[in-house]
PDB file of C-alpha atoms in Angstrom:
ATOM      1  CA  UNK A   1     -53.202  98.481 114.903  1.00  0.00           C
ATOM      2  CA  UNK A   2     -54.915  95.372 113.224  1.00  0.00           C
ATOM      3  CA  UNK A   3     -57.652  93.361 114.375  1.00  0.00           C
ATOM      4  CA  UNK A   4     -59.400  90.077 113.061  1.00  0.00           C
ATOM      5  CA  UNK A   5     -62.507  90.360 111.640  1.00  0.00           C
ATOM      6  CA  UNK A   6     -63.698  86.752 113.068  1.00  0.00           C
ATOM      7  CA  UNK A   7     -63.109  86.995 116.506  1.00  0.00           C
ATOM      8  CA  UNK A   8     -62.239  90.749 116.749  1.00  0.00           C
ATOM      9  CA  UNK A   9     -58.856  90.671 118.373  1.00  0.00           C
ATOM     10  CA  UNK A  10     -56.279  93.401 117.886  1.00  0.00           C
ATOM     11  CA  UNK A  11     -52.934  93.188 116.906  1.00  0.00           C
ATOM     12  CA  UNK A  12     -49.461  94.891 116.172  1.00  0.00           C
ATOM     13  CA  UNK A  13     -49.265  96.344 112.667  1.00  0.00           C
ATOM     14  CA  UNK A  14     -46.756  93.460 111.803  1.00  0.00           C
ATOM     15  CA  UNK A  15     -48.713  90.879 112.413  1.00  0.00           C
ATOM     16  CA  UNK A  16     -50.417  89.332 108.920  1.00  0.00           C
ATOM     17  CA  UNK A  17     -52.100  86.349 110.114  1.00  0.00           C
ATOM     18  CA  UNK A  18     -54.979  85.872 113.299  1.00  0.00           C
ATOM     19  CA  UNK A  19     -53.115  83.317 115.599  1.00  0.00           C
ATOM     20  CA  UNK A  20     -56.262  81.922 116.439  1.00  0.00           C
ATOM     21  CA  UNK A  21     -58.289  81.261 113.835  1.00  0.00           C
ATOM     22  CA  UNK A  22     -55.954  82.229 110.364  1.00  0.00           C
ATOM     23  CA  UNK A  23     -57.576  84.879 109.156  1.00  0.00           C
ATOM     24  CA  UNK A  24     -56.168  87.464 107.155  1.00  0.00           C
ATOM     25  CA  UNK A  25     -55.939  91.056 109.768  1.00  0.00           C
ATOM     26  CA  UNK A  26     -57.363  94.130 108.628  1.00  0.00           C
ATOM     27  CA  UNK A  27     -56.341  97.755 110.020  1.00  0.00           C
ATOM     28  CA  UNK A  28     -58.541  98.874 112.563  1.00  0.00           C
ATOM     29  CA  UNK A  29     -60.789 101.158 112.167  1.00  0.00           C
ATOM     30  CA  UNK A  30     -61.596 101.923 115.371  1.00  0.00           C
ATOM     31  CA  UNK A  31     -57.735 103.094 115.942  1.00  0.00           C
ATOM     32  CA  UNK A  32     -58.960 106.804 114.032  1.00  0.00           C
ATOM     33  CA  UNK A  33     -61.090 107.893 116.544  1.00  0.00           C
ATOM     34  CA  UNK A  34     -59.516 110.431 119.035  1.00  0.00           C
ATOM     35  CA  UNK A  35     -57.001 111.354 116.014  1.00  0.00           C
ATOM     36  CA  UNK A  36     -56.903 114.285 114.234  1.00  0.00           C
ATOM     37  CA  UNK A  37     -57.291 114.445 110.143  1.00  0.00           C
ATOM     38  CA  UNK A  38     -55.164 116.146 107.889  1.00  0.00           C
ATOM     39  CA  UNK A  39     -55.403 118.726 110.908  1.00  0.00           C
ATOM     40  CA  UNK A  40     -58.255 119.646 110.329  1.00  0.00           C
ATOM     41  CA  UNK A  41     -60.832 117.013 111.687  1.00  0.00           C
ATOM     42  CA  UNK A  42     -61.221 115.099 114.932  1.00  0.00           C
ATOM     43  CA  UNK A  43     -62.616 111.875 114.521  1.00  0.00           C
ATOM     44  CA  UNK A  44     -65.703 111.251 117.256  1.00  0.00           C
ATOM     45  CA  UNK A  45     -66.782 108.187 116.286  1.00  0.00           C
ATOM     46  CA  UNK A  46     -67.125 105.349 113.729  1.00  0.00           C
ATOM     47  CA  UNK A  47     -70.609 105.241 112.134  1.00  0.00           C
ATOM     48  CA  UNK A  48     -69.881 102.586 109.623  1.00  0.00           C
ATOM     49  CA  UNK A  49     -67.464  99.968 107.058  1.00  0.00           C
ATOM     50  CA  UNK A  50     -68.305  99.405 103.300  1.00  0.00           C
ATOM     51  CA  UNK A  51     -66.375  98.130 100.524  1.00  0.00           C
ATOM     52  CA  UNK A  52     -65.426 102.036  99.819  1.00  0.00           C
ATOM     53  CA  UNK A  53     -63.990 102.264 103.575  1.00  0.00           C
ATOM     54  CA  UNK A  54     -64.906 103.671 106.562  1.00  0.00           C
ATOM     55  CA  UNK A  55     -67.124 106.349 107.751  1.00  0.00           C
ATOM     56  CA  UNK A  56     -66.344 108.466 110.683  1.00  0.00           C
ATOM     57  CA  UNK A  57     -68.634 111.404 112.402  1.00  0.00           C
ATOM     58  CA  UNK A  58     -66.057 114.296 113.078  1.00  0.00           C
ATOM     59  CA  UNK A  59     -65.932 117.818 113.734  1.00  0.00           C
ATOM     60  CA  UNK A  60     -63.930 120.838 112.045  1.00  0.00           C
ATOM     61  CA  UNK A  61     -61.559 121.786 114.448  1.00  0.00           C
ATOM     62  CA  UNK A  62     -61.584 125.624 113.910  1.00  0.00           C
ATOM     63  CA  UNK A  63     -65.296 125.999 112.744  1.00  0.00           C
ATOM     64  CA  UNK A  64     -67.198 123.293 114.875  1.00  0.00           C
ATOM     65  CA  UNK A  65     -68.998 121.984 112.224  1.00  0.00           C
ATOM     66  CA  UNK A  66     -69.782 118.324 112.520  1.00  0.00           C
ATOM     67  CA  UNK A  67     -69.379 116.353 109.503  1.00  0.00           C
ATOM     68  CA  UNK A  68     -69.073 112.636 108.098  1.00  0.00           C
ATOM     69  CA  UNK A  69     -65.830 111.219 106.590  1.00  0.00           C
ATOM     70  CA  UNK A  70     -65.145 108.405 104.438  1.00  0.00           C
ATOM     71  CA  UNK A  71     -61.904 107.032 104.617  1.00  0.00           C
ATOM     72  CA  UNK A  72     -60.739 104.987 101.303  1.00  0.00           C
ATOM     73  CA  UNK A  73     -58.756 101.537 102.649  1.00  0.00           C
ATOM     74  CA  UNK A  74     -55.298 102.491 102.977  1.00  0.00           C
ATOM     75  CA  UNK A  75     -54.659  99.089 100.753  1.00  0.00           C
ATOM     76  CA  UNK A  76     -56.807 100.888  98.099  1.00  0.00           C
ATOM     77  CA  UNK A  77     -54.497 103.923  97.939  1.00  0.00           C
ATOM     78  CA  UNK A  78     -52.287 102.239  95.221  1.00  0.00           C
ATOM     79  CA  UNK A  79     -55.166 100.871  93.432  1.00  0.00           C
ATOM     80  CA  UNK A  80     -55.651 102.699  90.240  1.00  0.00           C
ATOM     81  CA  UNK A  81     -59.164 101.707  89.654  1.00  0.00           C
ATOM     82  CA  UNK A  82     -60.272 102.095  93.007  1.00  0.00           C
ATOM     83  CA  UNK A  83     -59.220 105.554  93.063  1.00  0.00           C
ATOM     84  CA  UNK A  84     -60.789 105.931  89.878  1.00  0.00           C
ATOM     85  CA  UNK A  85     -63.847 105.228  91.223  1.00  0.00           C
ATOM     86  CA  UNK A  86     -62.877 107.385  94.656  1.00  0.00           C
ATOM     87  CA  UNK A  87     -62.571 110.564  92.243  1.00  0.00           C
ATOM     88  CA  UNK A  88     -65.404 110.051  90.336  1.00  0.00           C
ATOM     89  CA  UNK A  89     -67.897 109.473  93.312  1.00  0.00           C
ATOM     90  CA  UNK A  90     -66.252 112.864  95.066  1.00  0.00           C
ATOM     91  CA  UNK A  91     -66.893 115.013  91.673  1.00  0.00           C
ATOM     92  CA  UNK A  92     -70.183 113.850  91.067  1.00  0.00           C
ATOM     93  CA  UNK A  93     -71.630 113.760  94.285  1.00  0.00           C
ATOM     94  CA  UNK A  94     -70.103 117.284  94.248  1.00  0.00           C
ATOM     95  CA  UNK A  95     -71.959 118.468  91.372  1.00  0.00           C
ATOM     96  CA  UNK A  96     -75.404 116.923  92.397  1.00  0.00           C
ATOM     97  CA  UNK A  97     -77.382 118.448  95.098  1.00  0.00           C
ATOM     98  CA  UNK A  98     -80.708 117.680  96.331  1.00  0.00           C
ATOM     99  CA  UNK A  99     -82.333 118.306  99.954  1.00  0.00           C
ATOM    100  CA  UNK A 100     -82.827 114.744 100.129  1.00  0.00           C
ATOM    101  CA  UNK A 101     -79.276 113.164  99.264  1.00  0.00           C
ATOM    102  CA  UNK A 102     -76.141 113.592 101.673  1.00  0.00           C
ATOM    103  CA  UNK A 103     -74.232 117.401 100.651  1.00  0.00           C
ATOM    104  CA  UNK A 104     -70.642 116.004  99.620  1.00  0.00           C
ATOM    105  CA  UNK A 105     -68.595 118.910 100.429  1.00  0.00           C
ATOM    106  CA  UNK A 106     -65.077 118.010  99.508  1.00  0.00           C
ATOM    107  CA  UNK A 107     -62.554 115.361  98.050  1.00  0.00           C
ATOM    108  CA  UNK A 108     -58.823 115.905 100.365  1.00  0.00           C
ATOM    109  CA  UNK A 109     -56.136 113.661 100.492  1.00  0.00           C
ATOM    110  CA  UNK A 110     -53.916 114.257 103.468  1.00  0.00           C
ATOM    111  CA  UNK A 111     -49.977 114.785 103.986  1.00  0.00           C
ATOM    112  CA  UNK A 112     -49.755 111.304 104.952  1.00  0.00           C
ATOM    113  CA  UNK A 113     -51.695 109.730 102.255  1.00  0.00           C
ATOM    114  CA  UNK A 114     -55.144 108.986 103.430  1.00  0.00           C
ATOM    115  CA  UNK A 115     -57.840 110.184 100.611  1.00  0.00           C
ATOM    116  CA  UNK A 116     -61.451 111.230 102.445  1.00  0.00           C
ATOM    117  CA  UNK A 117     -64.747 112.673 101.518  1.00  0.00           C
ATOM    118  CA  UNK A 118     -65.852 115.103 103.692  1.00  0.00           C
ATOM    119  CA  UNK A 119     -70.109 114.799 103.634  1.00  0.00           C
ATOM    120  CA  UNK A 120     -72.890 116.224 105.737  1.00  0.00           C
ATOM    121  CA  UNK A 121     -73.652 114.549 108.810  1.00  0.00           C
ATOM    122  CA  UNK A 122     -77.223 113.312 109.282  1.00  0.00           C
ATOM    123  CA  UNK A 123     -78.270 112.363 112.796  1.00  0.00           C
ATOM    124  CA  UNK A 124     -81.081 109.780 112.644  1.00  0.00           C
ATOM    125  CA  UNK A 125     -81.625 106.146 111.961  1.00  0.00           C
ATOM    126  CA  UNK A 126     -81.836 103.897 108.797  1.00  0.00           C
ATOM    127  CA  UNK A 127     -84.666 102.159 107.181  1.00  0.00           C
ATOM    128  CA  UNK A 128     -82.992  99.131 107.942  1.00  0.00           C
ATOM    129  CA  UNK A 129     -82.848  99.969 111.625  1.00  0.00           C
ATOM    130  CA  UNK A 130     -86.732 101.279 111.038  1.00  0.00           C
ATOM    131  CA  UNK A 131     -87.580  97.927 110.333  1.00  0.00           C
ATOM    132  CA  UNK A 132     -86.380  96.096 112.494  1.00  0.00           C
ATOM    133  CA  UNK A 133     -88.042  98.289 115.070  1.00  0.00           C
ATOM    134  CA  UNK A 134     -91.451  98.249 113.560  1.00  0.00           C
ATOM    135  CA  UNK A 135     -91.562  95.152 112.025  1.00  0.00           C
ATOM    136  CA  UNK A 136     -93.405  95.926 108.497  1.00  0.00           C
ATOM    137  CA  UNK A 137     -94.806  99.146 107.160  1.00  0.00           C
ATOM    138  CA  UNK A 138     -97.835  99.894 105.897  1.00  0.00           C
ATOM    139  CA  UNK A 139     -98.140 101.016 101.984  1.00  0.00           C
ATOM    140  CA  UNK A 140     -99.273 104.168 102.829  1.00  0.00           C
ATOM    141  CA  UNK A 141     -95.840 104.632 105.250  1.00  0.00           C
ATOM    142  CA  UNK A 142     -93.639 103.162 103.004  1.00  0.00           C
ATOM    143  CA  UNK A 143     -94.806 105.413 100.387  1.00  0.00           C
ATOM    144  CA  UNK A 144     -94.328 108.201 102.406  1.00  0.00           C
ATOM    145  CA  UNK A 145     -91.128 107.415 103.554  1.00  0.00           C
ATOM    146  CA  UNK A 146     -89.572 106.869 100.327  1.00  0.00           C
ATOM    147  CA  UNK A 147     -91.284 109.263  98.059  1.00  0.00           C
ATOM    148  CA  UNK A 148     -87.904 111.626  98.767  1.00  0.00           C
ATOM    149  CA  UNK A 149     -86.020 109.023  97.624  1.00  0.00           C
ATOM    150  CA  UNK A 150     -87.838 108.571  94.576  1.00  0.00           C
ATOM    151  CA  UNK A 151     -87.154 112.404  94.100  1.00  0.00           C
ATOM    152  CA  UNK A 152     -83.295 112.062  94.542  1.00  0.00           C
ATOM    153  CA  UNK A 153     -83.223 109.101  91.932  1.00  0.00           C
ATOM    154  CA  UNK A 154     -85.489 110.847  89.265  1.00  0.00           C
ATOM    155  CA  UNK A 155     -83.208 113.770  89.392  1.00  0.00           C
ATOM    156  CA  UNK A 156     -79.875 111.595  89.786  1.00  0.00           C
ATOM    157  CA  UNK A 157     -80.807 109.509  86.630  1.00  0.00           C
ATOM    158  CA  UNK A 158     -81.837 113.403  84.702  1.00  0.00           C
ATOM    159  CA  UNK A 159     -78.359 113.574  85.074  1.00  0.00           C
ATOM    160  CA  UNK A 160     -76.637 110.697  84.298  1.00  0.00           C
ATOM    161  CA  UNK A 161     -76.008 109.430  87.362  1.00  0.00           C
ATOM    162  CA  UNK A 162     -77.183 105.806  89.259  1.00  0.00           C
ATOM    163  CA  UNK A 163     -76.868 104.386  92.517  1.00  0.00           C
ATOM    164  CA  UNK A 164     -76.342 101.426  92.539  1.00  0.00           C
ATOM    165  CA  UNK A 165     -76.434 100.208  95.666  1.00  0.00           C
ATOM    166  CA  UNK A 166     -79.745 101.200  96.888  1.00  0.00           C
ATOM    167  CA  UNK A 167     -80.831  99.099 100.179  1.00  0.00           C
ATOM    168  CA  UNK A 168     -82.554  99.636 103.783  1.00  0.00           C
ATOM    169  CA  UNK A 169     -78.977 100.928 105.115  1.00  0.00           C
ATOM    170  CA  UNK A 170     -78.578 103.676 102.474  1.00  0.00           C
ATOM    171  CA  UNK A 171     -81.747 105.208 103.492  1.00  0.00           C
ATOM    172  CA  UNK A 172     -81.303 107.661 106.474  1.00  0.00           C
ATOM    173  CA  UNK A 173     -84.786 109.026 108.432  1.00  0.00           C
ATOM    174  CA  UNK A 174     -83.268 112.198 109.920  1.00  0.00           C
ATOM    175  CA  UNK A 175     -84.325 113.049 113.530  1.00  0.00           C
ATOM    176  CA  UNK A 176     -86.708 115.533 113.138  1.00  0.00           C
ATOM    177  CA  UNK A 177     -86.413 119.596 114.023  1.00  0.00           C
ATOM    178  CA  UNK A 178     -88.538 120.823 116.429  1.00  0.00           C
ATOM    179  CA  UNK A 179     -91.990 120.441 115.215  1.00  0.00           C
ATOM    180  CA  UNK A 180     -91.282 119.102 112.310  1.00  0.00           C
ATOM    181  CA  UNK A 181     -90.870 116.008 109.981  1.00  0.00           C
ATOM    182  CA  UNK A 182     -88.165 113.486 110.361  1.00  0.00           C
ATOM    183  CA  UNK A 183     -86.276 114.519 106.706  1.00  0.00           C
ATOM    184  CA  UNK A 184     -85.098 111.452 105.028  1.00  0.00           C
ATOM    185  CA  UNK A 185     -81.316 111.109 103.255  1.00  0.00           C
ATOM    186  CA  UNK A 186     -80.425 109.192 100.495  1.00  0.00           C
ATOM    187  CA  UNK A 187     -76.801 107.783 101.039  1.00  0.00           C
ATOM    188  CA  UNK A 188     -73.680 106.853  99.830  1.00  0.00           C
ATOM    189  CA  UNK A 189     -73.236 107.346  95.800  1.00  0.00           C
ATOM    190  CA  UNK A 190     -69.960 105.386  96.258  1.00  0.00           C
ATOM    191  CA  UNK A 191     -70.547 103.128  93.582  1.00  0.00           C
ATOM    192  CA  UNK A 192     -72.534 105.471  91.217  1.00  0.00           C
ATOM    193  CA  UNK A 193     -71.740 104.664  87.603  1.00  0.00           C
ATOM    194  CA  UNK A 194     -71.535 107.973  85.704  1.00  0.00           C
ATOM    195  CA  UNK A 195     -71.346 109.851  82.074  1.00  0.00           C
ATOM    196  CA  UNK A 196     -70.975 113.616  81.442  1.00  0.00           C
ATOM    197  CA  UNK A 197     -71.506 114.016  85.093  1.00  0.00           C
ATOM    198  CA  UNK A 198     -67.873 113.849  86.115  1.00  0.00           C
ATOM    199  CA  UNK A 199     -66.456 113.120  83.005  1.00  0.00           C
ATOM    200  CA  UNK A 200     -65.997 109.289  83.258  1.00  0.00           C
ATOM    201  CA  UNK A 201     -64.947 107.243  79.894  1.00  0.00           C
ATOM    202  CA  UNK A 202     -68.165 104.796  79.041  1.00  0.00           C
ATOM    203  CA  UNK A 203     -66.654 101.300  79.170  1.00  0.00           C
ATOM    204  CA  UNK A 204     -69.555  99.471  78.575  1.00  0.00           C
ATOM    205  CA  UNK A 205     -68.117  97.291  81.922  1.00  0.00           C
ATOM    206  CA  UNK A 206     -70.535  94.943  83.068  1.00  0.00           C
ATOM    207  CA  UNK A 207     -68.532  92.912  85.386  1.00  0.00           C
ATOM    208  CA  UNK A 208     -70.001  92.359  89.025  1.00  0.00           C
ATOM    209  CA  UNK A 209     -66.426  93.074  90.435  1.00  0.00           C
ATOM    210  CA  UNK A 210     -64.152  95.750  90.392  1.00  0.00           C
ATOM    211  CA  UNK A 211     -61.296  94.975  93.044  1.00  0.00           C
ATOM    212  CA  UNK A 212     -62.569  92.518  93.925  1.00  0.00           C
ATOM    213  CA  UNK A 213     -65.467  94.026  95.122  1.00  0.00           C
ATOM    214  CA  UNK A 214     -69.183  93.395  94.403  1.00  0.00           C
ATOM    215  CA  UNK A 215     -70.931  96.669  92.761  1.00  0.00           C
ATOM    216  CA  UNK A 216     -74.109  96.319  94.461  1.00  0.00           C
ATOM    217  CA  UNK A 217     -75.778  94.213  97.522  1.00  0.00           C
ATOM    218  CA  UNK A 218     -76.922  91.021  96.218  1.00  0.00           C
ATOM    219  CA  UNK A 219     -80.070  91.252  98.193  1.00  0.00           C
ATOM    220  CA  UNK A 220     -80.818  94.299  96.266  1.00  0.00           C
ATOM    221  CA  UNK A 221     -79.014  93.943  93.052  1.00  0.00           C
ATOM    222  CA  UNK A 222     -80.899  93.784  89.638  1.00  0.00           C
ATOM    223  CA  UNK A 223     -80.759  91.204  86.660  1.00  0.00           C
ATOM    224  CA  UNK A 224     -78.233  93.416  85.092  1.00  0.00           C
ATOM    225  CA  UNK A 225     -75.872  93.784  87.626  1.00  0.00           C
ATOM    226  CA  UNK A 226     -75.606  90.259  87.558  1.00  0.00           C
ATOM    227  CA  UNK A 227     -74.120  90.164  84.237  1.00  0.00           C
ATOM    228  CA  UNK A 228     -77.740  89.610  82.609  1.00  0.00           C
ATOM    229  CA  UNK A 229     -78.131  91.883  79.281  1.00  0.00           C
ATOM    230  CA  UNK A 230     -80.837  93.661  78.944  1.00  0.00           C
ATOM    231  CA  UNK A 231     -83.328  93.051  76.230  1.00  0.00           C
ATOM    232  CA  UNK A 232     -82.219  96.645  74.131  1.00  0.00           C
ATOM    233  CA  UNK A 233     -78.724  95.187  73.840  1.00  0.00           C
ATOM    234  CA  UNK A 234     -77.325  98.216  75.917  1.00  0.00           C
ATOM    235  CA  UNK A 235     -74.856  96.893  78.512  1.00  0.00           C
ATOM    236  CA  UNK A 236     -74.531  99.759  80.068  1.00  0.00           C
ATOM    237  CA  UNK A 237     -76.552 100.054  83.812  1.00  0.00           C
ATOM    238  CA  UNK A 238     -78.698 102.740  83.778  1.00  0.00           C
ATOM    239  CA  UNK A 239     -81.721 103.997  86.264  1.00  0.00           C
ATOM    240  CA  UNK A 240     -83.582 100.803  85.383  1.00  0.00           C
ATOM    241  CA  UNK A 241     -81.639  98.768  87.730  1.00  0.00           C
ATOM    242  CA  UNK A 242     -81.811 101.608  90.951  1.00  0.00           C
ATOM    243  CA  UNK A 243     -86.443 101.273  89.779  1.00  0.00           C
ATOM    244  CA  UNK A 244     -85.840  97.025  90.419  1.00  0.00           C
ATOM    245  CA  UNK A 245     -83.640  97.802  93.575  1.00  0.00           C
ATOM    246  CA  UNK A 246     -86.270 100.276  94.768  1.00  0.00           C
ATOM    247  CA  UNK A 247     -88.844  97.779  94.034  1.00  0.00           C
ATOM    248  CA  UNK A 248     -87.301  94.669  96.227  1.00  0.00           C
ATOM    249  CA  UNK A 249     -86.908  97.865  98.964  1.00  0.00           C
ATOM    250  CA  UNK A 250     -90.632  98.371  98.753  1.00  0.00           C
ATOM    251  CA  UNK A 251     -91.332  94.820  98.925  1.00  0.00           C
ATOM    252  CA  UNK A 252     -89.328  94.019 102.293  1.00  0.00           C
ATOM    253  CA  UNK A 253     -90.418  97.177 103.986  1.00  0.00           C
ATOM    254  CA  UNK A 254     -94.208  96.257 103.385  1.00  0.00           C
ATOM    255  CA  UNK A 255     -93.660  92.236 103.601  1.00  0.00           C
ATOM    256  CA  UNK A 256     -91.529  92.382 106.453  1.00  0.00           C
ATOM    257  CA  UNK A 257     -89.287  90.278 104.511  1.00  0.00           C
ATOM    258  CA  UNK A 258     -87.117  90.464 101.024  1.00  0.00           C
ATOM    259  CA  UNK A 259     -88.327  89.192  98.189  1.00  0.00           C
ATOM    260  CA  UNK A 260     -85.334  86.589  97.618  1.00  0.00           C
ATOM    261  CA  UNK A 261     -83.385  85.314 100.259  1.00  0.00           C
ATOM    262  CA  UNK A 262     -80.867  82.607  98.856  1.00  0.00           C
ATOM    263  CA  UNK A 263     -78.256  81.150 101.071  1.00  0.00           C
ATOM    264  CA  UNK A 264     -75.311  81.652  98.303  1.00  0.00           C
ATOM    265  CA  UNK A 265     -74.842  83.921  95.432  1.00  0.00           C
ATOM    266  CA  UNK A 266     -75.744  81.461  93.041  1.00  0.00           C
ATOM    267  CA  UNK A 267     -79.237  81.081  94.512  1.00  0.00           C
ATOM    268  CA  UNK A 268     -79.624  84.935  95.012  1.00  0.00           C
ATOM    269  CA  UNK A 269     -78.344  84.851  91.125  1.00  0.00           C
ATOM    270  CA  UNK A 270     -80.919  82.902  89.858  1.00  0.00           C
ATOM    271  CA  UNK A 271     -83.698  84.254  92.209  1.00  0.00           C
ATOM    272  CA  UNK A 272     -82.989  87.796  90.854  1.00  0.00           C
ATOM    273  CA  UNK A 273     -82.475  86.973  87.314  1.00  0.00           C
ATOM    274  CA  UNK A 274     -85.334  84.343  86.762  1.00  0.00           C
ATOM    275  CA  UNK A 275     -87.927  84.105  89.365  1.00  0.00           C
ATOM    276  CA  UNK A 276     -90.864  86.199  90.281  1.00  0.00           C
ATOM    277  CA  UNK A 277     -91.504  86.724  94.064  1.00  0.00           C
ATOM    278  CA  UNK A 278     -95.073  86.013  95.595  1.00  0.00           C
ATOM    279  CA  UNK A 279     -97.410  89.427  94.594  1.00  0.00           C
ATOM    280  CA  UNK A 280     -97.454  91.735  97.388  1.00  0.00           C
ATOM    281  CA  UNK A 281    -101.142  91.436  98.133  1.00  0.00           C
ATOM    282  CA  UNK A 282    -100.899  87.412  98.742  1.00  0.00           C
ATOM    283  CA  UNK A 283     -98.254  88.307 101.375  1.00  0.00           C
ATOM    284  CA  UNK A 284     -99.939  91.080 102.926  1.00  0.00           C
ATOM    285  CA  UNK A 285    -103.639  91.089 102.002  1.00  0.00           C
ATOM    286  CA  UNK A 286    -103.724  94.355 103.237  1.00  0.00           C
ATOM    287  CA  UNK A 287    -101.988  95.643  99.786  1.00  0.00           C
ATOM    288  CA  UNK A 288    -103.783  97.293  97.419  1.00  0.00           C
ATOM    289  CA  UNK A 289    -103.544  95.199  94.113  1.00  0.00           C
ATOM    290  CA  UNK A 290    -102.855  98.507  92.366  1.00  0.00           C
ATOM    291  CA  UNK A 291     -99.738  99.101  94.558  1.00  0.00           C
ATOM    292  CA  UNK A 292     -98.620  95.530  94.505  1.00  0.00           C
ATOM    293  CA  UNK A 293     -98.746  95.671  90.710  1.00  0.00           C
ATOM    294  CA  UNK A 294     -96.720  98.771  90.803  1.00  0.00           C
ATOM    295  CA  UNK A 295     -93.796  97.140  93.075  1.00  0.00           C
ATOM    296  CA  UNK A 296     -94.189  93.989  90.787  1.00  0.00           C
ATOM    297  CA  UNK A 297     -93.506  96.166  87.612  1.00  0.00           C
ATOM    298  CA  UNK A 298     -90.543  98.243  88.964  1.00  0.00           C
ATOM    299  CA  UNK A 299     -89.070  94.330  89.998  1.00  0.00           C
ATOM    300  CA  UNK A 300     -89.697  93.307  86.802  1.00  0.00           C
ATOM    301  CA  UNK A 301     -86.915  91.535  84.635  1.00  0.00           C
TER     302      UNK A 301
END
């Protein structure tokens, strides 16, 4: 089944085209749930679409264990370099564990074809949705709720490994256990650029795209990702660029609003790459000056 994603009708598989409005139909994702993966996994429910595919909550048929599965595009399957990337994201994510980033506990491809992660399952909300709620946080909450994922990153980068696509959404706050803390998640290393980690060639690649997909949220997305090289020479994208998307993170959840906010990508482009955003403290004089600066260094070109 395909459906359009402007107006959301569904379709017959051989249909290319929305009658409607001409847009090019994707493969649902909705049509997995109820199914069962590989024979292994029924799919409950679908939590989410990126440019890596879908995410599904599920549960292990034989042990009951409830999990989260990311589906690659079945277009992607014959992609070299998206699969590429697939592998390397399952072995490092594999190799790195920390209580506050999602447990990746396999890498399967099925008899039919479809390749899947198969991750921990965190029940909770995202920052994103946080935000919404409450509006703005205070320093002193925003600090709190993103000191864990300060921890994750400082280890990830000990290792070799970066984000790269660090935003509100790929911040989970757990529901909390009785009597205890809500725990928060870091998600989705999807796009991490590796070395030794998983044993990925260094390409020195700085191109936004691979795919045709954008490595990084352009809300979120640092001077470097943009194509912009650094002042060392090194074109390589290293934990410098998850510190400025941390930063602009910061800034929203305590503003109440990002930091740039271009219409286009050439706007966002140049906002990112060459101008400085109002200081913290003259949008919120609550800020300390001493935190501002701090927020203003890690968003520093």
């Amino acid at each position: 089944m395909k459906f359009c994603p402007a107006c959301s009708s569904k379709f017959d598989d051989n249909v290319s085209f929305c009658p409607t409005d001409g847009e090019v139909l994707e493969e649902d994702p909705h049509s997995f749930v109820g199914s069962v993966l590989d024979g292994q996994y029924q799919i409950e429910a679908l939590l989410g679409r990126g440019g890596m595919g879908a995410v599904y909550s599920a549960r292990h048929i034989l042990l009951g264990d409830r999990v989260a599965i990311k589906m690659l595009p079945p277009e992607m399957r014959g992609n070299t370099e998206w699969l590429r990337r697939f592998q390397r994201e399952g072995q490092a994510a594999r190799r790195f564990r920390h209580p506050n980033a999602v447990t990746v506990y396999d890498l399967r491809t099925s008899s039919d074809g479809t390749i899947y992660l198969v991750m921990e399952y965190v029940e909770g909300t995202t920052l994103d949705a946080e935000l919404k709620k409450r509006g703005r946080f205070s320093p002193a909450e925003a600090l709190a709720t993103l000191k864990p994922v300060i921890s994750v990153l400082n280890a990830a980068h000990a290792m070799g490994v970066v984000h790269r696509d660090l935003k509100p959404e790929n911040i989970m706050i757990g529901k909390p256990s009785t009597g205890g803390e809500p725990t928060v998640k870091l998600l989705d290393l999807g796009i991490a650029k590796l070395r030794e980690v998983a044993g990925a060639e260094k390409t020195g690649n700085t191109n936004l795209t691979v795919a045709g997909q954008m490595l990084g949220t352009p809300y979120y997305m640092s001077p470097e990702q943009w194509g912009e090289l650094p002042n060392d020479g090194n074109s390589d994208i290293d934990g410098r660029a998850d510190i400025y998307s941390l930063g602009v993170v910061f800034y929203e959840i305590v503003a109440g609003g990002r930091p740039f906010s271009g219409m286009t990508i050439v706007e966002l482009r140049k906002q990112h790459v060459s101008e400085t955003p109002r200081p913290l403290y003259e949008v919120n004089p609550s800020v300390p000056i001493h935190f501002s600066k701090a927020i203003q260094r890690a968003m520093s070109k």
